[in-house]
mmCIF file of C-alpha atoms in Angstrom:
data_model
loop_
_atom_site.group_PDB
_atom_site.id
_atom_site.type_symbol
_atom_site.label_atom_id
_atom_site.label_comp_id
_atom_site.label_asym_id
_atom_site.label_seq_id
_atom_site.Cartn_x
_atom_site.Cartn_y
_atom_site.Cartn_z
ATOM 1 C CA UNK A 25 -36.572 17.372 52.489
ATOM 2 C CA UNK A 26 -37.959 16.228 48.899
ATOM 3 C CA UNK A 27 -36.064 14.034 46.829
ATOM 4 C CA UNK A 28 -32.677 15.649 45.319
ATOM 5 C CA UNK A 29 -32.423 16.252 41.779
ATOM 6 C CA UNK A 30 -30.831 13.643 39.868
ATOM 7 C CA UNK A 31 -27.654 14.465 38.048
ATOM 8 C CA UNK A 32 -27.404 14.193 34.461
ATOM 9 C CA UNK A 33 -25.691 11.504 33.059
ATOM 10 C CA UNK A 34 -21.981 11.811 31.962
ATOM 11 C CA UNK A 35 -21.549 12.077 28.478
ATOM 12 C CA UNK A 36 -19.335 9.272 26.425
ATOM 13 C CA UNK A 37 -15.927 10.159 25.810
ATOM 14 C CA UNK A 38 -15.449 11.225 22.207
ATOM 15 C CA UNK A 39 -14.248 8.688 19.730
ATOM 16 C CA UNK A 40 -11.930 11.974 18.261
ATOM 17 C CA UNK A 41 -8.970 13.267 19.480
ATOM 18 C CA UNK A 42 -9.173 16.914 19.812
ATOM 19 C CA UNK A 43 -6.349 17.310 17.908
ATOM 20 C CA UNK A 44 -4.566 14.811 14.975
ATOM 21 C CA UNK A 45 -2.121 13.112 15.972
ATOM 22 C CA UNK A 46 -0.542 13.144 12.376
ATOM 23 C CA UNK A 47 -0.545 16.557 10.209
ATOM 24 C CA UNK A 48 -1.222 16.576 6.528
ATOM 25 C CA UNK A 49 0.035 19.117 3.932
ATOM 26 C CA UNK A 50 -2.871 21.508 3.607
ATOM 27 C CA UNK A 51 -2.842 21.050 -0.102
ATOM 28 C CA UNK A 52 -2.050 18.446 -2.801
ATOM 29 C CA UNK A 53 -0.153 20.859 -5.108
ATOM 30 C CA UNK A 54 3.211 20.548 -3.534
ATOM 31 C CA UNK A 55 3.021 16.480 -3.539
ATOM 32 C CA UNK A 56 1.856 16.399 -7.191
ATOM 33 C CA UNK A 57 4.686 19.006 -8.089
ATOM 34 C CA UNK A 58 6.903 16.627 -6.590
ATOM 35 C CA UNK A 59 5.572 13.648 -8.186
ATOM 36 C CA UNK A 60 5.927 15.063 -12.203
ATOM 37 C CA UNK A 61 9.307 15.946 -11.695
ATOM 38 C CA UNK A 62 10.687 12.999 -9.938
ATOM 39 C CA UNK A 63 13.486 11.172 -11.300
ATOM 40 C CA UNK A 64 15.516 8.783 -9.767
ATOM 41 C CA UNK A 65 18.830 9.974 -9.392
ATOM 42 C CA UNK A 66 20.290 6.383 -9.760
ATOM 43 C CA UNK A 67 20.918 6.194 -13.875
ATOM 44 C CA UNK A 68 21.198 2.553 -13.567
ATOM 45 C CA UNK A 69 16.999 2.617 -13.384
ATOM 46 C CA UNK A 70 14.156 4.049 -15.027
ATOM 47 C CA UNK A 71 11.499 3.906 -12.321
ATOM 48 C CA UNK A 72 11.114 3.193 -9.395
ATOM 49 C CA UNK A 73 9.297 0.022 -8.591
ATOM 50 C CA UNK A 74 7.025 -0.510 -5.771
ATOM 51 C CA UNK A 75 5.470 -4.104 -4.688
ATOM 52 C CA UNK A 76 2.161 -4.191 -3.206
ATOM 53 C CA UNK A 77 1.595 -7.560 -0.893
ATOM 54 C CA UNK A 78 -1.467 -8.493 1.578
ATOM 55 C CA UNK A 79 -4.294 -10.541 2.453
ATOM 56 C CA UNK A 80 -6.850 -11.285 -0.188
ATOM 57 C CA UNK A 81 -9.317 -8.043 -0.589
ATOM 58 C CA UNK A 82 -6.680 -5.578 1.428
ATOM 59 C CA UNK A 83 -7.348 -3.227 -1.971
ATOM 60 C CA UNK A 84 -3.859 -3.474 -3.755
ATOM 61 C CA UNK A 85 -5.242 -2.739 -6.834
ATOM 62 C CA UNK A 86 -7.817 -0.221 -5.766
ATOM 63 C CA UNK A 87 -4.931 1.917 -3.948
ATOM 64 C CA UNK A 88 -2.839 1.819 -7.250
ATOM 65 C CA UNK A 89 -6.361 3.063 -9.409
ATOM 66 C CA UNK A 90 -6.849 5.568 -6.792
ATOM 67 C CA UNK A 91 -3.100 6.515 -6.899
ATOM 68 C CA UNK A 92 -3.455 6.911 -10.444
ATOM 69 C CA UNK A 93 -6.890 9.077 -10.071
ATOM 70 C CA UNK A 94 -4.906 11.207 -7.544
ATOM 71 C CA UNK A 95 -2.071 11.791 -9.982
ATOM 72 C CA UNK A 96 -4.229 11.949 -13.446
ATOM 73 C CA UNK A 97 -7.132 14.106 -11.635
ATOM 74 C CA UNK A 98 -9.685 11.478 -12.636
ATOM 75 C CA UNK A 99 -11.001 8.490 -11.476
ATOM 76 C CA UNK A 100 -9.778 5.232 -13.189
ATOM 77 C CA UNK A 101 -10.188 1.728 -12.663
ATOM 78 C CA UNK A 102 -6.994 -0.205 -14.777
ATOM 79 C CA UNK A 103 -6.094 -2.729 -11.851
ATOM 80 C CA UNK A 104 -9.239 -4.804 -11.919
ATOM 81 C CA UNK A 105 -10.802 -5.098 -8.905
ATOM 82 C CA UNK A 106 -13.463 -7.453 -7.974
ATOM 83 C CA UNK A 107 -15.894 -6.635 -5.145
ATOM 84 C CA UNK A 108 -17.432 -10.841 -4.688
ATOM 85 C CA UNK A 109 -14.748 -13.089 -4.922
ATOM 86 C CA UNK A 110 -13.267 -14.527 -1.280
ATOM 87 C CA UNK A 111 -9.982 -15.129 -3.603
ATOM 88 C CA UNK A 112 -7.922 -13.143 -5.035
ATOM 89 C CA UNK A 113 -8.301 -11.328 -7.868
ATOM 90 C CA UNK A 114 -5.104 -11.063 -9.181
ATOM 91 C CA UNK A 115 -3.345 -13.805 -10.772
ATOM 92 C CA UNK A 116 -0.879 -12.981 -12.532
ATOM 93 C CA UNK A 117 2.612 -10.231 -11.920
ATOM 94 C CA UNK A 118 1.475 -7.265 -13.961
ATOM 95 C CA UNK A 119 3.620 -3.934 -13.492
ATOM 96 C CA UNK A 120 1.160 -0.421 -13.349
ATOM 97 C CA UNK A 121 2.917 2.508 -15.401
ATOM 98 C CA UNK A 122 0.717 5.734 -14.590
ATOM 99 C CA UNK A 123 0.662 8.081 -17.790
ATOM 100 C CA UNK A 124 1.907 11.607 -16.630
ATOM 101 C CA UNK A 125 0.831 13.655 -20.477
ATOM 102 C CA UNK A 126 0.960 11.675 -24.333
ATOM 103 C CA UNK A 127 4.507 11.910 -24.008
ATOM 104 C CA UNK A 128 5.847 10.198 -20.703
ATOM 105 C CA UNK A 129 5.025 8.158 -17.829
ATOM 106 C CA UNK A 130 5.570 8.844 -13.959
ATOM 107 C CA UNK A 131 8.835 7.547 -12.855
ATOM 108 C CA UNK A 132 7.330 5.150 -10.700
ATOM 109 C CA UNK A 133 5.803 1.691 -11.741
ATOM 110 C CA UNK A 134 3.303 -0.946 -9.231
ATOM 111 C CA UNK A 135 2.994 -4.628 -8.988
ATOM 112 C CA UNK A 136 0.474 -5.862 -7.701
ATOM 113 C CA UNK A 137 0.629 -9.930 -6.572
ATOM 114 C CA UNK A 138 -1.936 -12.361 -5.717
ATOM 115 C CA UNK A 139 -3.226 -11.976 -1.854
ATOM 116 C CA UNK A 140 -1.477 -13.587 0.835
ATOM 117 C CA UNK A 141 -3.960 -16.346 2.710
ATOM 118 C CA UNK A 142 -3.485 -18.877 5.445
ATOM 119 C CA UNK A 143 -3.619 -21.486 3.788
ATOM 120 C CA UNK A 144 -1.127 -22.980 2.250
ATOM 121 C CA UNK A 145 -2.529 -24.165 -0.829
ATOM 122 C CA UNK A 146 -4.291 -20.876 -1.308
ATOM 123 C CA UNK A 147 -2.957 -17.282 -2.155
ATOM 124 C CA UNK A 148 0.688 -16.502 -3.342
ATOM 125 C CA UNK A 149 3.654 -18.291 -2.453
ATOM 126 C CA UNK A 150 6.287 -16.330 0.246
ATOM 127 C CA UNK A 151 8.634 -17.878 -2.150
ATOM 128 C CA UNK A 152 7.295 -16.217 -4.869
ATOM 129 C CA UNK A 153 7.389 -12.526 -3.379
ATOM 130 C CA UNK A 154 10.587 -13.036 -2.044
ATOM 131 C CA UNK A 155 11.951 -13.857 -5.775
ATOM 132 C CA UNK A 156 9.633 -10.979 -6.961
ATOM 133 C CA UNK A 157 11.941 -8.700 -4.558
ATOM 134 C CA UNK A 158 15.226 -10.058 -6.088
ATOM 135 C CA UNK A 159 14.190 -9.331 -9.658
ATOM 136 C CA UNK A 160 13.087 -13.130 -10.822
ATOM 137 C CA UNK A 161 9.628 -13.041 -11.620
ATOM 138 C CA UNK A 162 8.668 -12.080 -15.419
ATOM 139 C CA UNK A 163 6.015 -10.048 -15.866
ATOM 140 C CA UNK A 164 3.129 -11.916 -16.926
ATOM 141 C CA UNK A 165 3.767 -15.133 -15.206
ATOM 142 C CA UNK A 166 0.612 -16.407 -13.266
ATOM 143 C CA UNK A 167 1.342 -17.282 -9.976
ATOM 144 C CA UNK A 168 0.667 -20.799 -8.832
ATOM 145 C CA UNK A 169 -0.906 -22.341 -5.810
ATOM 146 C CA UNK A 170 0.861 -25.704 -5.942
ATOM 147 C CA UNK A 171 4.618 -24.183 -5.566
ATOM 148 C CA UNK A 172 6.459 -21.217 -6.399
ATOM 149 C CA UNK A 173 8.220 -20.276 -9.321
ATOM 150 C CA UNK A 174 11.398 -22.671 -10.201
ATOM 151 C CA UNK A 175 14.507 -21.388 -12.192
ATOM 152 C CA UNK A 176 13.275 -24.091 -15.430
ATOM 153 C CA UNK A 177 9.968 -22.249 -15.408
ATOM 154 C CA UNK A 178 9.412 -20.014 -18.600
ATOM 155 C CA UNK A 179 8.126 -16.988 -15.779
ATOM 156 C CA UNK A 180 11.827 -17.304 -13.998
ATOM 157 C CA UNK A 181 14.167 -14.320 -14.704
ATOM 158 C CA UNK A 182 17.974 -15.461 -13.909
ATOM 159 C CA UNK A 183 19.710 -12.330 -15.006
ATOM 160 C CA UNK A 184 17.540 -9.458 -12.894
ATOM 161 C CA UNK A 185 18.680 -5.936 -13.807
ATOM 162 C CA UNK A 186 18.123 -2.756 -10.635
ATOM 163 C CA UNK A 187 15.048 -1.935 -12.399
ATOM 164 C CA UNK A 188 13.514 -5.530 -12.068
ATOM 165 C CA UNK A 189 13.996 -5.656 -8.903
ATOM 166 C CA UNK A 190 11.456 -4.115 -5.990
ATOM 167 C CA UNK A 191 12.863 -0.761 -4.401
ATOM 168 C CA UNK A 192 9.651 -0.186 -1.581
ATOM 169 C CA UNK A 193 8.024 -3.077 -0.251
ATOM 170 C CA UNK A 194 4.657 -2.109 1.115
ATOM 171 C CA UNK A 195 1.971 -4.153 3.173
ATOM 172 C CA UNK A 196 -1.342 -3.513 2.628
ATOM 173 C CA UNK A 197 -4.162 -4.686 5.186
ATOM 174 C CA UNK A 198 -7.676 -3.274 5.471
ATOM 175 C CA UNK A 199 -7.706 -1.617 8.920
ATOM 176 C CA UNK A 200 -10.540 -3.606 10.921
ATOM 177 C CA UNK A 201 -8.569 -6.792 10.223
ATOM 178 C CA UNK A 202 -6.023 -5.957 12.141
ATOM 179 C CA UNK A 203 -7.113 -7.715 14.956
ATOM 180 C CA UNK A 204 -8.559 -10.596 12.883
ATOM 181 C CA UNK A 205 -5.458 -11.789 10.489
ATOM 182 C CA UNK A 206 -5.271 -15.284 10.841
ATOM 183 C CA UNK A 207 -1.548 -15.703 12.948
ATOM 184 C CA UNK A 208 -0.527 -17.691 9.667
ATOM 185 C CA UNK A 209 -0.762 -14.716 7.534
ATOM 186 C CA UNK A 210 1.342 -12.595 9.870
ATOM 187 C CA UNK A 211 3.748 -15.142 9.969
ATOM 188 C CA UNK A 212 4.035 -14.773 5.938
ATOM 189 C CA UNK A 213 4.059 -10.955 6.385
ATOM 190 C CA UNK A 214 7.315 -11.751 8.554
ATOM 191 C CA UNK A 215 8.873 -13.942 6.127
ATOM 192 C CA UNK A 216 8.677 -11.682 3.608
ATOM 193 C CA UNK A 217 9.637 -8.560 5.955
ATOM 194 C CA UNK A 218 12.419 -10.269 7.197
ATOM 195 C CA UNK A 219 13.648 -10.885 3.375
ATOM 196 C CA UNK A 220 13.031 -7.343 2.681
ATOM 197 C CA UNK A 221 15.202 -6.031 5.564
ATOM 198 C CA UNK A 222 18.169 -8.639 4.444
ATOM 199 C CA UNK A 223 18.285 -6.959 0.813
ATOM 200 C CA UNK A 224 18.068 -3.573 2.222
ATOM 201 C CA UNK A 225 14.716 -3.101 0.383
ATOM 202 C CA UNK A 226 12.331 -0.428 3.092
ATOM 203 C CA UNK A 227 9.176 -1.201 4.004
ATOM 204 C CA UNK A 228 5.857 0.511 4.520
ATOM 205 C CA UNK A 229 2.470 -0.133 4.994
ATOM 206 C CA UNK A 230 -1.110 1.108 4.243
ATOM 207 C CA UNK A 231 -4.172 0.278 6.003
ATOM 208 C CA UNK A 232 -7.462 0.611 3.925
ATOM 209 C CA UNK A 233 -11.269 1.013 4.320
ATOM 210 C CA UNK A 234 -10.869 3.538 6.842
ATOM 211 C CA UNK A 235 -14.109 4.979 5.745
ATOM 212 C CA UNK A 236 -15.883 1.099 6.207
ATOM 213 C CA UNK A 237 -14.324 0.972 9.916
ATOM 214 C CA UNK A 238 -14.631 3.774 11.613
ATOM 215 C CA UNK A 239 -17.788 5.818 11.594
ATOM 216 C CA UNK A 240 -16.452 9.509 12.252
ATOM 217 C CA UNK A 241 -14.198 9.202 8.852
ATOM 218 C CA UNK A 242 -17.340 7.688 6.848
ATOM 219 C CA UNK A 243 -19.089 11.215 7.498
ATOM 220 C CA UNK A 244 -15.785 13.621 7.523
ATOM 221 C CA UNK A 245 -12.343 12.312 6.505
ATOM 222 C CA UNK A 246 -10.695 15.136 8.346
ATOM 223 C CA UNK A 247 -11.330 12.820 11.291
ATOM 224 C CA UNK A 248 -8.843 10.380 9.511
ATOM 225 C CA UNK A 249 -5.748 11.214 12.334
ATOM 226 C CA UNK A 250 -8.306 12.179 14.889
ATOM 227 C CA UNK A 251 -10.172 8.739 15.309
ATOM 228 C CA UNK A 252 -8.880 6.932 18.080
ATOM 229 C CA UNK A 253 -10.096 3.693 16.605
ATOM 230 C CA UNK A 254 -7.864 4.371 13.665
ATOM 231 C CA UNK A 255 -5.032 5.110 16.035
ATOM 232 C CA UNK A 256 -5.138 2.384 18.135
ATOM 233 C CA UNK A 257 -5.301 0.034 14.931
ATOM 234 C CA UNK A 258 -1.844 1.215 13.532
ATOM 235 C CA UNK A 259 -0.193 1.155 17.215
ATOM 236 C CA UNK A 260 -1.368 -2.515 16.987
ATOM 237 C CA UNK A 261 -0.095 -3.197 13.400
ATOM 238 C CA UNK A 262 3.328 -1.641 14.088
ATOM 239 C CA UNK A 263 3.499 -3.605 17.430
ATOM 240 C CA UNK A 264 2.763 -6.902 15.311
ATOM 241 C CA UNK A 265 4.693 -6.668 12.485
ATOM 242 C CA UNK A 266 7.655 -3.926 13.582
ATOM 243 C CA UNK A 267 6.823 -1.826 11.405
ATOM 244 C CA UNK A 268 7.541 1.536 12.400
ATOM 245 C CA UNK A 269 4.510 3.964 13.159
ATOM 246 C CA UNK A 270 5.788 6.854 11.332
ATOM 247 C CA UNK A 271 6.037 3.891 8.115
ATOM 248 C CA UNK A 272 1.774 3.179 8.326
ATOM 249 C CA UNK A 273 -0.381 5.199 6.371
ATOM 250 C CA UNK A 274 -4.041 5.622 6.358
ATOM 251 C CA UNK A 275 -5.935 5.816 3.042
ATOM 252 C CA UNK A 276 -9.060 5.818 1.800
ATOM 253 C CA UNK A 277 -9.210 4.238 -1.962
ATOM 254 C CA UNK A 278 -11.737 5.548 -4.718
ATOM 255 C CA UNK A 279 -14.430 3.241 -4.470
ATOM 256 C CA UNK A 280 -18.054 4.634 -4.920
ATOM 257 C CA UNK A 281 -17.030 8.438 -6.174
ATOM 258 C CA UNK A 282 -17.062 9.302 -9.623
ATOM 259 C CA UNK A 283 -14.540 12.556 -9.288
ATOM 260 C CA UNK A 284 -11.318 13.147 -7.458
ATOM 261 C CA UNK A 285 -11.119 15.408 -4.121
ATOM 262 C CA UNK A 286 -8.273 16.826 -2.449
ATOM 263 C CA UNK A 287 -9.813 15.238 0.943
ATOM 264 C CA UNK A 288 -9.056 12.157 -0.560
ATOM 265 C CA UNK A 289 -6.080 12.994 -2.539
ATOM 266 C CA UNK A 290 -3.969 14.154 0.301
ATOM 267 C CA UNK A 291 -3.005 10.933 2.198
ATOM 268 C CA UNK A 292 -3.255 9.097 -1.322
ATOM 269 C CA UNK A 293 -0.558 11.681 -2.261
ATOM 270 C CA UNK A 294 1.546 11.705 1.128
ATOM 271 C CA UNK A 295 1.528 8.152 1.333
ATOM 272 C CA UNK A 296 2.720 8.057 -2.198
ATOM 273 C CA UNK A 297 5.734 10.276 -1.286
ATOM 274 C CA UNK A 298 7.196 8.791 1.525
ATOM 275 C CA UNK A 299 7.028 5.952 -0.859
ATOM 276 C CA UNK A 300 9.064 7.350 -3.328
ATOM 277 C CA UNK A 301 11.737 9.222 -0.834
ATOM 278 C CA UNK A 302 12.389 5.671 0.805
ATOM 279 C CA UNK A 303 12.724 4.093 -2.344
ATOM 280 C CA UNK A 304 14.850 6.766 -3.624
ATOM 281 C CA UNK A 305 17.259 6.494 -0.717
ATOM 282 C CA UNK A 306 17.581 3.221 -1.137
ATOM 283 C CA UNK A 307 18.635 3.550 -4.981
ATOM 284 C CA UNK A 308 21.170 5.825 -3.745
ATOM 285 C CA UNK A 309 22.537 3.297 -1.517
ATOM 286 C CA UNK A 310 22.792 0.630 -4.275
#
């Protein structure tokens, strides 16, 4: 007998689910509907205010540009970003309005803080964001390596209204660091977390880059809930910090595009309004 045919060798499994494993609203129209009319229901507050904390170069400020490119249907860059620093970027506690026409603003404002880092001599004091959360740090004040914010300091605010202080706490991380944050910096994000949860305040989180980590995304972001990679990262985050699955988002941030797209806009937008449902829910509560 001559020599049997060789079989052909098994294909790799796919890195894509067949289906998602989270569904997205098929269009943007309801979210941004949803968006210009919101109002908090609370009359004690204005806006709702949502604090952005992470490692250095998670893109805080890039997700509130591309929120605001989302919403405004062009592409803006008002939180400066920088793209070559290994430190952060942001020094000081500036609060992000988001124009909605001439007339008004969105009834939601971001503050961004300096990156969280393991060192402790580096990156934002957890002192610091937990007195952001109560209401006590000024905007303006530039945060400080050396020690956090004291009550003599000129950046200290003692009386705190509701609308200085943070309604949605929300942890942003870039996705492939997941497995590489330096155990001192999720010890932080605990600290902070666990001050969050004794004030009431809820608490999401974003992972970023998508696009950077995971191939099948970087040519089709429908693959966004279908990447296993990208699955397996947020079952790992929520397992590390608690934070429940159904609280992590995925988003890709404006980065290289010059014009918005609803491929981009939709988790941008369904991110943002779990956001502002939590937030609003907790208003009520107050």
């Amino acid at each position: 007998m001559g020599p049997q045919p060789s079989k052909p060798p098994t294909p790799p499994p796919s890195p894509c689910l067949r289906q998602p494993w989270r569904t997205l609203p098929t269009s943007t129209q309801d979210n941004l509907n949803f968006m210009k009319s919101y109002q908090p229901r609370n009359k004690g507050v204005k806006h709702l205010r949502i604090l952005l904390h992470g490692p250095v170069g998670a893109g805080k400020s890039s997700f509130i540009n591309s929120v605001e490119s989302a919403l405004r249907g062009i592409v803006t860059n008002r939180a400066l970003t920088d793209a070559t620093s290994g430190s952060s970027f942001t020094l000081k506690y500036q609060t992000y309005k988001i124009q909605k026409d001439d007339q008004s603003f969105y009834s939601i404002v971001f503050n961004d803080i300096m990156g969280l880092e393991a060192n402790l001599n580096n990156g934002v004091q957890v002192e610091d964001v937990k007195l952001a959360l109560r209401g006590h740090v000024r905007e303006g004040y530039k945060f400080r390596t050396n020690g956090p914010l004291t009550e003599n300091d000129p950046g200290y605010n003692s009386n705190p209204s509701l609308d200085d202080k943070v309604h949605v706490l929300v942890c942003v991380v870039p996705v492939n660091s997941v497995s590489l944050l330096d155990d001192k910096v999720v010890q932080k994000f605990r600290e902070v977390r666990l001050a969050a949860s004794d004030l009431g305040i809820p608490q999401l989180a974003i992972l970023t880059k998508v696009d950077q980590a995971c191939p099948e995304v970087e040519s089709n972001i429908h693959n966004l809930h279908k990447s296993k990679y990208l699955k397996g990262q947020v079952e790992k985050f929520s397992a590390m910090l608690g934070i429940p699955i159904n609280c992590i988002f995925l988003v890709k941030n404006y980065e290289s595009e010059i014009k918005t797209t609803d491929d981009i806009n939709g988790p941008l937008l369904t991110t943002l309004r779990q956001m502002v449902s939590q937030g609003e829910d907790y208003l009520n509560y107050m």
